[in-house]
Short mmCIF file of C-alpha atoms in Angstrom, two decimals:
data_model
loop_
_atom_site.label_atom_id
_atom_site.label_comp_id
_atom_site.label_asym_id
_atom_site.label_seq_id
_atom_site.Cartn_x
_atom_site.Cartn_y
_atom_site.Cartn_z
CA UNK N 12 -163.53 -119.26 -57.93
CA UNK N 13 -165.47 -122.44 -58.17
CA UNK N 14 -164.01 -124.10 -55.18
CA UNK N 15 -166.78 -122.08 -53.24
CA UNK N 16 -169.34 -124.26 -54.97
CA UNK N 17 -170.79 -127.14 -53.69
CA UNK N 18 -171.37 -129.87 -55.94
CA UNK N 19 -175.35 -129.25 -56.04
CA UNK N 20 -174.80 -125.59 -57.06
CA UNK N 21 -172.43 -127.00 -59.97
CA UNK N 22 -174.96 -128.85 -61.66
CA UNK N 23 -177.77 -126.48 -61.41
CA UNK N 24 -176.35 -123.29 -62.77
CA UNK N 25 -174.39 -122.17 -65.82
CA UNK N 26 -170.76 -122.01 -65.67
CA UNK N 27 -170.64 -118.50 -65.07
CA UNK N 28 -173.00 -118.31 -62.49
CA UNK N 29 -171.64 -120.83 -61.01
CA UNK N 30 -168.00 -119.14 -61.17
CA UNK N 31 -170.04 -115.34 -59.97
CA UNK N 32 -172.70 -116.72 -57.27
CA UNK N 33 -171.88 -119.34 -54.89
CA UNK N 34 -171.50 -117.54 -51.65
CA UNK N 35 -173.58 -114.74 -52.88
CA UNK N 36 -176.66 -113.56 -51.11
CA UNK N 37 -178.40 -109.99 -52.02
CA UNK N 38 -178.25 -107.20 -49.17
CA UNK N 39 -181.58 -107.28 -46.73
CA UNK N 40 -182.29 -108.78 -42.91
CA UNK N 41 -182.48 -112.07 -44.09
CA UNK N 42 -180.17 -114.16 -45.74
CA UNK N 43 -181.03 -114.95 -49.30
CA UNK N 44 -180.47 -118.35 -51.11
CA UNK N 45 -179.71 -118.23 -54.99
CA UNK N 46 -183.02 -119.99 -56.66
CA UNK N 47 -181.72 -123.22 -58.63
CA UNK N 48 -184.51 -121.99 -61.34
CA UNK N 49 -185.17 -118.64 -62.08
CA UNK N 50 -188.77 -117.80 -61.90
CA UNK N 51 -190.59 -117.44 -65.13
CA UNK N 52 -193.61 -115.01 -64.30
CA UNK N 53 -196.20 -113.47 -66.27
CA UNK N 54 -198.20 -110.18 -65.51
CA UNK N 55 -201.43 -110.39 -67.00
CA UNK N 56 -203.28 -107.12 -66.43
CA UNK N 57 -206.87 -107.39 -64.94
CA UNK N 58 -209.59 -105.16 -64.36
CA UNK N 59 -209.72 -103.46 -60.88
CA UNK N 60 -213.19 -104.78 -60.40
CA UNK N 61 -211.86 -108.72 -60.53
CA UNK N 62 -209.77 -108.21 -57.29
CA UNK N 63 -211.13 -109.31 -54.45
CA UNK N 64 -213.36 -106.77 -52.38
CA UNK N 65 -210.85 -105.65 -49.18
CA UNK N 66 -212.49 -103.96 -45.94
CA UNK N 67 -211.64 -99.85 -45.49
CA UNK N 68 -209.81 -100.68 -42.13
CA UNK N 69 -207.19 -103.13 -44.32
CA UNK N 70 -207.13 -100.84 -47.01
CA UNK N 71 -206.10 -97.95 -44.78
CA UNK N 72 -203.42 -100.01 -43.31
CA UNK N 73 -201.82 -100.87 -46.76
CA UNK N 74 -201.64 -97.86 -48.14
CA UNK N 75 -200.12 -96.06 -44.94
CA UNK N 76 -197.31 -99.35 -44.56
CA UNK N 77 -196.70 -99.01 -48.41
CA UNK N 78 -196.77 -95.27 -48.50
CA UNK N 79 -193.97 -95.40 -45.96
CA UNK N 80 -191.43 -96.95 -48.52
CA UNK N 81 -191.84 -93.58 -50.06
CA UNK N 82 -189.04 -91.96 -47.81
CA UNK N 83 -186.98 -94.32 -49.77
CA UNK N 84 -189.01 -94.38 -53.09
CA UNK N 85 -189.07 -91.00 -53.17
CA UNK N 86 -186.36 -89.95 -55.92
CA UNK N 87 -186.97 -93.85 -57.97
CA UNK N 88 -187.36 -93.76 -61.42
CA UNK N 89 -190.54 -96.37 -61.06
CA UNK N 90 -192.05 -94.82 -58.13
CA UNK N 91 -191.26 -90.96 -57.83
CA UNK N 92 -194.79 -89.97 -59.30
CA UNK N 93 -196.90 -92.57 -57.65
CA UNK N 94 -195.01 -91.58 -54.19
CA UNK N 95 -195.66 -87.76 -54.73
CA UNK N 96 -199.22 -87.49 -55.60
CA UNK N 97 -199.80 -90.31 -52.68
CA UNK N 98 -198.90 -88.00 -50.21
CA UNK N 99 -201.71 -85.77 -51.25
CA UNK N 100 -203.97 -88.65 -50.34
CA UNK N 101 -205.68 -88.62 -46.73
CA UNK N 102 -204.36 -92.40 -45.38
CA UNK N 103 -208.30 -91.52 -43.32
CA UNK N 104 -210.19 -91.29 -46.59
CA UNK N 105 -210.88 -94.64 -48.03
CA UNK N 106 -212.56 -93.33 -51.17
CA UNK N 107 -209.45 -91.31 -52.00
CA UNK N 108 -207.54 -94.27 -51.47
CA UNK N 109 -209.51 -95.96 -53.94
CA UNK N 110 -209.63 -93.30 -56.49
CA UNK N 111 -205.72 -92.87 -56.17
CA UNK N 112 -204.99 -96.46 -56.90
CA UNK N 113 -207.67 -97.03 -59.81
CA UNK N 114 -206.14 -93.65 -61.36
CA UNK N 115 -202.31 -94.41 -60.74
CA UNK N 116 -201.75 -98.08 -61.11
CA UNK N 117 -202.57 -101.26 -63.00
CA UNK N 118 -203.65 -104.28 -61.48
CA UNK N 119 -201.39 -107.58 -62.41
CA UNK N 120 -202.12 -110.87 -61.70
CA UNK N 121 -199.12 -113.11 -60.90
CA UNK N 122 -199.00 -116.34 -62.67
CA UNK N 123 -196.36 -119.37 -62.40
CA UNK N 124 -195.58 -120.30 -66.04
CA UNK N 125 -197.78 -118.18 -67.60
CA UNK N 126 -200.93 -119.41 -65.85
CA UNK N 127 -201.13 -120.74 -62.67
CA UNK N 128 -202.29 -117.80 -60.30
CA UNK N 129 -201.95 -120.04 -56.58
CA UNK N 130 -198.30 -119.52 -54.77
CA UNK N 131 -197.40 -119.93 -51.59
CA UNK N 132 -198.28 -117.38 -48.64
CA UNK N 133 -195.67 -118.47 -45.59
CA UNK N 134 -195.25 -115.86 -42.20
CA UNK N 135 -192.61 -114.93 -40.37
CA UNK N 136 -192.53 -112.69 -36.86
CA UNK N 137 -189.92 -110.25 -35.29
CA UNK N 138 -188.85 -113.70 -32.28
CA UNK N 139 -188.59 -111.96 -28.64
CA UNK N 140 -186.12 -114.86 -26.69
CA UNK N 141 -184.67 -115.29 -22.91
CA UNK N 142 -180.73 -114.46 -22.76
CA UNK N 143 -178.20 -112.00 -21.23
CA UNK N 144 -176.03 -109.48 -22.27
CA UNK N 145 -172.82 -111.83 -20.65
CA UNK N 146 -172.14 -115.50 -20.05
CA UNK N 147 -174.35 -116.87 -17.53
CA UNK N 148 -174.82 -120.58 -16.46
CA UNK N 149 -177.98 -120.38 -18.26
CA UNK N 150 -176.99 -118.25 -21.52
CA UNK N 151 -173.90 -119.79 -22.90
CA UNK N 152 -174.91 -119.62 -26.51
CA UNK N 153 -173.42 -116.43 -28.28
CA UNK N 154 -174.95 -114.00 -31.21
CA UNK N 155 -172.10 -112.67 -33.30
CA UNK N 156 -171.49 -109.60 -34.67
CA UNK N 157 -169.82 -109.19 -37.68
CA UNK N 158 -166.73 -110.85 -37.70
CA UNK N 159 -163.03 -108.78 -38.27
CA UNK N 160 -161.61 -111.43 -41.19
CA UNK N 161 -165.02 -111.43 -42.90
CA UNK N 162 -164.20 -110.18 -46.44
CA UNK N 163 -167.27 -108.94 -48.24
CA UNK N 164 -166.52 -108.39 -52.02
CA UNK N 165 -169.03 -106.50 -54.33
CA UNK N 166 -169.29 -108.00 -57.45
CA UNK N 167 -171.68 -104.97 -59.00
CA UNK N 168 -168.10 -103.04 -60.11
CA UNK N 169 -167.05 -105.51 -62.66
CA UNK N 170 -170.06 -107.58 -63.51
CA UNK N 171 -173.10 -104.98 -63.59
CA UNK N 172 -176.00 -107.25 -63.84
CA UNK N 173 -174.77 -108.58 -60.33
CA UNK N 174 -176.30 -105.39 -58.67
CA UNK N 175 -176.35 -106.32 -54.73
CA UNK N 176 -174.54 -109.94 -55.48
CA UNK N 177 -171.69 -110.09 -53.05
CA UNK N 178 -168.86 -112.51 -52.47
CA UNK N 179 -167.88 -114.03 -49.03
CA UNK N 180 -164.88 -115.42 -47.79
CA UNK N 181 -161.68 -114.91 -45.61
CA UNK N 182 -158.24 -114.10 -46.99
CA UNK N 183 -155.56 -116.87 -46.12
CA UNK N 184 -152.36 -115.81 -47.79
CA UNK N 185 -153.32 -113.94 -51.21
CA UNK N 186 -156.03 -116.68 -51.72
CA UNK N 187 -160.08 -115.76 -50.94
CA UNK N 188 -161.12 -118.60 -49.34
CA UNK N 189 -164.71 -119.76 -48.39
CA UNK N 190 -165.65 -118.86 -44.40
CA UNK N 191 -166.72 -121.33 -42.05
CA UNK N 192 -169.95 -122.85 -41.94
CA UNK N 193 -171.96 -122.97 -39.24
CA UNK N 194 -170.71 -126.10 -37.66
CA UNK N 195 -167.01 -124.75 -37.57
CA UNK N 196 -168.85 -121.37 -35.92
CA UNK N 197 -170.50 -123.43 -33.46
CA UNK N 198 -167.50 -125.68 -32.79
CA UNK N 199 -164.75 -122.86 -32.85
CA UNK N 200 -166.57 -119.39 -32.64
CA UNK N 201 -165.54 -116.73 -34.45
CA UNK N 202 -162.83 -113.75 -34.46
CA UNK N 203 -166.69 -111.31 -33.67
CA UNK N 204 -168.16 -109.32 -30.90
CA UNK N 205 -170.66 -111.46 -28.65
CA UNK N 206 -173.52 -109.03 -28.58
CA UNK N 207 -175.68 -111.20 -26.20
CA UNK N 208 -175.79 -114.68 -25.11
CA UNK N 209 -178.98 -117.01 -25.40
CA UNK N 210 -180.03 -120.06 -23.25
CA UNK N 211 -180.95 -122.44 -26.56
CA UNK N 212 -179.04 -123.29 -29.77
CA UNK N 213 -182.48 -123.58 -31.03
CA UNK N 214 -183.16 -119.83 -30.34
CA UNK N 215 -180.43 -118.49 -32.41
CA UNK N 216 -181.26 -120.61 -35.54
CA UNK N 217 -184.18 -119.19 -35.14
CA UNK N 218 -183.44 -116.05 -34.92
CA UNK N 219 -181.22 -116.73 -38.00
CA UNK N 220 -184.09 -117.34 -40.18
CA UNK N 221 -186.14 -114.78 -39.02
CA UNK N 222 -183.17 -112.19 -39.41
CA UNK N 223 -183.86 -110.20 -36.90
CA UNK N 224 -185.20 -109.92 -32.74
CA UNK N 225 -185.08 -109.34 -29.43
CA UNK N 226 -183.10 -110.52 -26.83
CA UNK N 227 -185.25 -110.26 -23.24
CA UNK N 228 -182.92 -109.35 -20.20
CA UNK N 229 -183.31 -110.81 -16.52
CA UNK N 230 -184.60 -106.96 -15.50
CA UNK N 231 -187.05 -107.00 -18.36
CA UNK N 232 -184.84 -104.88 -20.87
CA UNK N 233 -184.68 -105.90 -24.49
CA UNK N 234 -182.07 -105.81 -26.80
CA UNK N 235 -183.04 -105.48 -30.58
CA UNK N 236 -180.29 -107.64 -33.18
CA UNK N 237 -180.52 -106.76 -36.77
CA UNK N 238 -179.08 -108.58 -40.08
CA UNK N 239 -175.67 -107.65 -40.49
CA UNK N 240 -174.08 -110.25 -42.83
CA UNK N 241 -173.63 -113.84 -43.69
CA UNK N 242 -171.21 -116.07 -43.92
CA UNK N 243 -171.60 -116.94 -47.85
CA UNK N 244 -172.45 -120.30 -47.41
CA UNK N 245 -176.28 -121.07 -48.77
CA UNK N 246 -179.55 -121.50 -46.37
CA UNK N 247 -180.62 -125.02 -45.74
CA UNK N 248 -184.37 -125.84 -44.03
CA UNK N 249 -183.75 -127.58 -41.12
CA UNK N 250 -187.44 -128.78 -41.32
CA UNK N 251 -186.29 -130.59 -44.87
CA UNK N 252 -183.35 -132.09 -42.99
CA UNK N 253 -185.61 -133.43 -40.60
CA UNK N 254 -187.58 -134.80 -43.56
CA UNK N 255 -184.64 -136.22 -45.06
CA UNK N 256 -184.22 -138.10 -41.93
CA UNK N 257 -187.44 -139.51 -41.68
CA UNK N 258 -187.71 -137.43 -38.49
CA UNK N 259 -190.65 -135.62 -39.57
CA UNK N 260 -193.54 -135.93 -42.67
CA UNK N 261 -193.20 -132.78 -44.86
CA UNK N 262 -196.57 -131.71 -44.30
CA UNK N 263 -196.13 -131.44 -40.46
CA UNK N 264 -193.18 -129.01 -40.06
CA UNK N 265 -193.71 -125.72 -38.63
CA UNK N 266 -191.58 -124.09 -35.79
CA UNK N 267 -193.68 -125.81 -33.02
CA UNK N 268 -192.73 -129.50 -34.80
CA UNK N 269 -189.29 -128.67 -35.04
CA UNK N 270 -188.88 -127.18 -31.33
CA UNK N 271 -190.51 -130.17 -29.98
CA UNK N 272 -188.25 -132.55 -31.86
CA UNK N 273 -185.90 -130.93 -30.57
CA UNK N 274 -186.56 -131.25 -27.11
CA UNK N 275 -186.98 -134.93 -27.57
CA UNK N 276 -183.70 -135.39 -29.11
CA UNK N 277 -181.26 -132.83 -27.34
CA UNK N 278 -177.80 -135.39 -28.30
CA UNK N 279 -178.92 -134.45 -32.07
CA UNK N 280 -179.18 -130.87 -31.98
CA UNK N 281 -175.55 -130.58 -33.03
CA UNK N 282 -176.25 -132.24 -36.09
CA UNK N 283 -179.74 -130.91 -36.86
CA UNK N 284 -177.80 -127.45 -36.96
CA UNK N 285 -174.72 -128.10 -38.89
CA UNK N 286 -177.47 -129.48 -41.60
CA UNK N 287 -177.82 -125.69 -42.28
CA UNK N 288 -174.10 -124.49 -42.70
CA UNK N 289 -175.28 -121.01 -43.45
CA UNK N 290 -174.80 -118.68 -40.63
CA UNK N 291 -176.14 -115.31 -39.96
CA UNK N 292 -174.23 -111.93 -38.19
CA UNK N 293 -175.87 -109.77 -36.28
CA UNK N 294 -175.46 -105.99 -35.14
CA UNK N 295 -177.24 -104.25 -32.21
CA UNK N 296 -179.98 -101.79 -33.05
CA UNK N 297 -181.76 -98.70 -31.61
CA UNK N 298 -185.47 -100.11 -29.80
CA UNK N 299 -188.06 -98.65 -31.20
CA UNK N 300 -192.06 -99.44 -31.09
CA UNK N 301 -191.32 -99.81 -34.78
CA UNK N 302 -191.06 -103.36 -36.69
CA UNK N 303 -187.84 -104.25 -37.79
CA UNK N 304 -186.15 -102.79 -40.74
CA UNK N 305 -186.50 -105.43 -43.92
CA UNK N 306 -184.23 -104.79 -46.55
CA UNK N 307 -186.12 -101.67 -47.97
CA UNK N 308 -184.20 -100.30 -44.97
CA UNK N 309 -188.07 -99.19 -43.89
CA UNK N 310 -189.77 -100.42 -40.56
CA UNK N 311 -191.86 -103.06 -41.36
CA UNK N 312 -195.58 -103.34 -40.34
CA UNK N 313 -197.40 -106.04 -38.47
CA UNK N 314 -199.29 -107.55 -41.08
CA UNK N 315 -199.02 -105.53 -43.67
CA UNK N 316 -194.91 -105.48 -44.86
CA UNK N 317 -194.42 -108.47 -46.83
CA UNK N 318 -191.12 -110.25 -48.15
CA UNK N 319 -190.70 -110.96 -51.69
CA UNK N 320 -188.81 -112.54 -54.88
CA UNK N 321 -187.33 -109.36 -56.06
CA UNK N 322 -186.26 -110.89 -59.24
CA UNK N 323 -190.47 -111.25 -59.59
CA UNK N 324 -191.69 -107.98 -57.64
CA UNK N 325 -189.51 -105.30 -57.02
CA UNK N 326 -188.65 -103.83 -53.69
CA UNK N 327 -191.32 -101.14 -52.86
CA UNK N 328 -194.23 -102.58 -55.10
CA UNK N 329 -197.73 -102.29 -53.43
CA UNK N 330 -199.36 -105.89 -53.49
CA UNK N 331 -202.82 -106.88 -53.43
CA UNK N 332 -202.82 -110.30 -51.47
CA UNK N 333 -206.03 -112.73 -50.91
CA UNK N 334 -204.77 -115.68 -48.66
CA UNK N 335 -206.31 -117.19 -45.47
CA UNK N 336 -204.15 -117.76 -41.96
CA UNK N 337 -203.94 -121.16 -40.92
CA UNK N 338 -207.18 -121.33 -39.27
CA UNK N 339 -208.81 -120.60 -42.29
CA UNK N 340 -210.02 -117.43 -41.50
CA UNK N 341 -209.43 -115.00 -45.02
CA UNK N 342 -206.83 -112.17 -45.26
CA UNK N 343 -207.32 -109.93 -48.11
CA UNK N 344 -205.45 -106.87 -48.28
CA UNK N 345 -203.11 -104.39 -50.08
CA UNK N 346 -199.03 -105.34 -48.65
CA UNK N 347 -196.15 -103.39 -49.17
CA UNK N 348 -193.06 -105.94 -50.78
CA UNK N 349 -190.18 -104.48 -47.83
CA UNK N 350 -188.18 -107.00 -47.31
CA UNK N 351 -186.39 -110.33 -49.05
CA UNK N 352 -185.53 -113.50 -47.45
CA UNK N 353 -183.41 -116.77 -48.43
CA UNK N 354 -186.95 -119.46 -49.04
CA UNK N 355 -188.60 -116.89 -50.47
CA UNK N 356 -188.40 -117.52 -54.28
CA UNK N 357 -191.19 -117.87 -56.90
CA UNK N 358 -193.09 -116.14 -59.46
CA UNK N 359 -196.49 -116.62 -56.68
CA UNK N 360 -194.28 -116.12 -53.28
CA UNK N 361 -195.31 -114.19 -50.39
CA UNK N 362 -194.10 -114.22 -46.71
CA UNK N 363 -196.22 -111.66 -44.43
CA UNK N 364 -194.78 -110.07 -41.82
CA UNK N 365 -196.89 -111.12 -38.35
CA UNK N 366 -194.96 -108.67 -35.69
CA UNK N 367 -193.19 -109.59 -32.59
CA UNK N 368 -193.64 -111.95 -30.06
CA UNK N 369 -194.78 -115.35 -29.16
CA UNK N 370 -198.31 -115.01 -30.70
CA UNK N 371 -197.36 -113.63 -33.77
CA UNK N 372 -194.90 -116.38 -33.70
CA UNK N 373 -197.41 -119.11 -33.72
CA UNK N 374 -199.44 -117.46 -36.33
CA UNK N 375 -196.01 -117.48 -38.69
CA UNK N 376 -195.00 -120.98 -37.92
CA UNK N 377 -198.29 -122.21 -38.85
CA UNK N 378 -198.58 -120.09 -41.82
CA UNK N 379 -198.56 -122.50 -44.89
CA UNK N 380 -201.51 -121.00 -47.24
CA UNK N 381 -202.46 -121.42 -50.68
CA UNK N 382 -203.16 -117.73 -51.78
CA UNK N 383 -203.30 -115.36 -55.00
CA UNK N 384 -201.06 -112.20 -55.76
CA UNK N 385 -201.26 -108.92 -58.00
CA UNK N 386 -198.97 -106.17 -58.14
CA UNK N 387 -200.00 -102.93 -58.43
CA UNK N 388 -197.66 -100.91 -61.20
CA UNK N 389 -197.52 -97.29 -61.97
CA UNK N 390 -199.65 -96.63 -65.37
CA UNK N 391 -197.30 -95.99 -68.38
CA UNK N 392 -194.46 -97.73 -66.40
CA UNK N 393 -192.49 -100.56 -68.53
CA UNK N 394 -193.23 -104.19 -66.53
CA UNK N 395 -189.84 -105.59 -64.43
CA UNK N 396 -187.80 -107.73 -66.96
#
């Protein structure tokens, strides 16, 4: 089993963990990365009159994106109760709001280490790219499906405290063998459905990281891709690559950087990509006006559907969230904690769900905030271990 770990992942984690997780990534529409540390957070309950005053209209809009995880909340130990009586609650009436929150649930304020109470507040956006639904002159770069000799074992039958782990690989003989990394995908494609084709490599990393989008059609049709799987191997930042490289100063990647480098240096694309050998499958989805599904398996909402650490916050935890966007301009709000993703890990971690399109795009590139987080918890409920 440890020939799937790199060298890096060796060092950092116990031998077990080592032997259990390399290759493993937790079920959502983005892949996840196993944290070399894992976070050490502290709840310290405030009073609901320190949080920071939020408007009606952005209260409204939390509560109806959270209240929406109820349809999967609904039967949860943690959330049954809270779910029930909030769907007595007019999503109209912000005093009811209000007095529902105040009576149900705690405030907690998230601290780092026991203390520190500023984390990182990053975006990310449903991408909308240019591509076709066959090989064109134009589109020659192909989104996979999920490949036939993928082998996805779940590791939650013999080794409980795995729940969601899973193991990737490809049989060869009787042996369970790592899958190819991205560079091998790119080089030799894989035994998958092509479920569209795109005109830039760039636009299906992207997409990669994002875990999820549309594909726009010559007639103006769009074609929605989903998370399906990965190939096992862990997430890389192409930005820190760059950085690495001397390429680009830390403090100056976002999307926008990295496109335009890019551009500039089309031989080194290649190599820029294969810096990330973790590679994401996708799977054709029904359009909808809805967001995308995060990996609460609930549509997520512009702006208010954030991704989270679930070893910190647990999937379908109401969040209140005082950051700014990049211009400085303050967002304070409740969030509903929907979805997961592979960067985002920390006991202060947030990454805010923007919507779809080029605009809410920029906004999510950019995003690179200081902010503050507390998590709203049932009353009488025991605090995540």
């Amino acid at each position: 089993m440890t020939d799937f770990l790199p060298s890096f992942v060796r060092m950092r984690w116990p031998l077990l963990a080592v032997a259990l997780l390399a290759g493993c990534s937790t079920t959502g529409t983005r892949p996840e990365a196993p944290a070399a540390v894992k976070p050490a957070a502290t709840y310290a309950k405030v009073d609901w009159n320190t949080l920071p005053a939020v408007s009606d209209t952005d209260l409204q809009a939390g509560f109806t994106a959270w209240r929406s995880s109820c349809t999967r909340l609904k039967n949860d130990a943690i959330w049954a109760k809270p779910c029930a009586t909030a769907s007595t609650v007019s999503d109209k009436d912000a005093a009811a709001i209000r007095a529902f929150l105040q009576r149900d649930l705690d405030a907690y304020s998230l601290r780092a280490g026991g203390h520190r109470a500023d984390g990182l507040i990053t975006g990310y956006y449903e991408p909308i790219y240019p591509g076709s639904l066959t090989r064109t002159d134009t589109a020659t770069v192909p989104v996979y499906g999920t490949p036939d000799d993928l082998v996805v074992v779940q590791l939650e039958s013999v080794y409980p405290e795995l729940k969601g782990k899973r193991l990737r690989g490809r049989v060869e003989g009787k042996v369970l063998k790592p899958y190819d990394d991205a560079g091998s995908i790119a080089t030799k494609g894989a035994k998958a459905p092509v479920l569209a084709w795109l005109t830039d490599p760039m636009d299906l990393q992207l997409l990669q990281i994002q875990g999820s989008g549309r594909v726009r059609l010559a007639d103006g049709k769009q074609v929605r891709l989903a998370y399906a799987e990965q190939n096992g191997h862990p997430y890389r930042a192409i930005g820190r690559w760059l950085v690495e490289q001397g390429e680009l100063k830390k403090e100056d990647v976002t999307m926008d950087a990295i496109r335009a480098w890019a551009k500039a240096h089309p031989a080194r694309v290649p190599e820029l990509l294969r810096s990330n050998p973790s590679y994401v499958f996708f799977v054709r989805s029904a359009d909808s006006p809805e967001g995308p599904r995060g990996s609460l398996n609930v549509p997520l909402t512009a702006g208010y559907s954030v991704a989270v650490d679930r070893t910190v916050v647990p999937l379908g935890s109401l969040l209140w969230l005082s950051t700014t966007r990049p211009d400085g301009t303050p967002v304070v709000r409740p969030v509903a904690a929907q979805d997961t993703g592979g960067a985002i890990a920390g006991e202060v971690r947030a990454d805010l769900y923007w919507g779809s399109g080029d605009a809410a795009g920029k906004l999510a590139g950019d995003m690179k905030q200081q902010g503050k987080v507390w998590m709203l918890w049932p009353k009488g409920v025991a605090l995540p271990q």
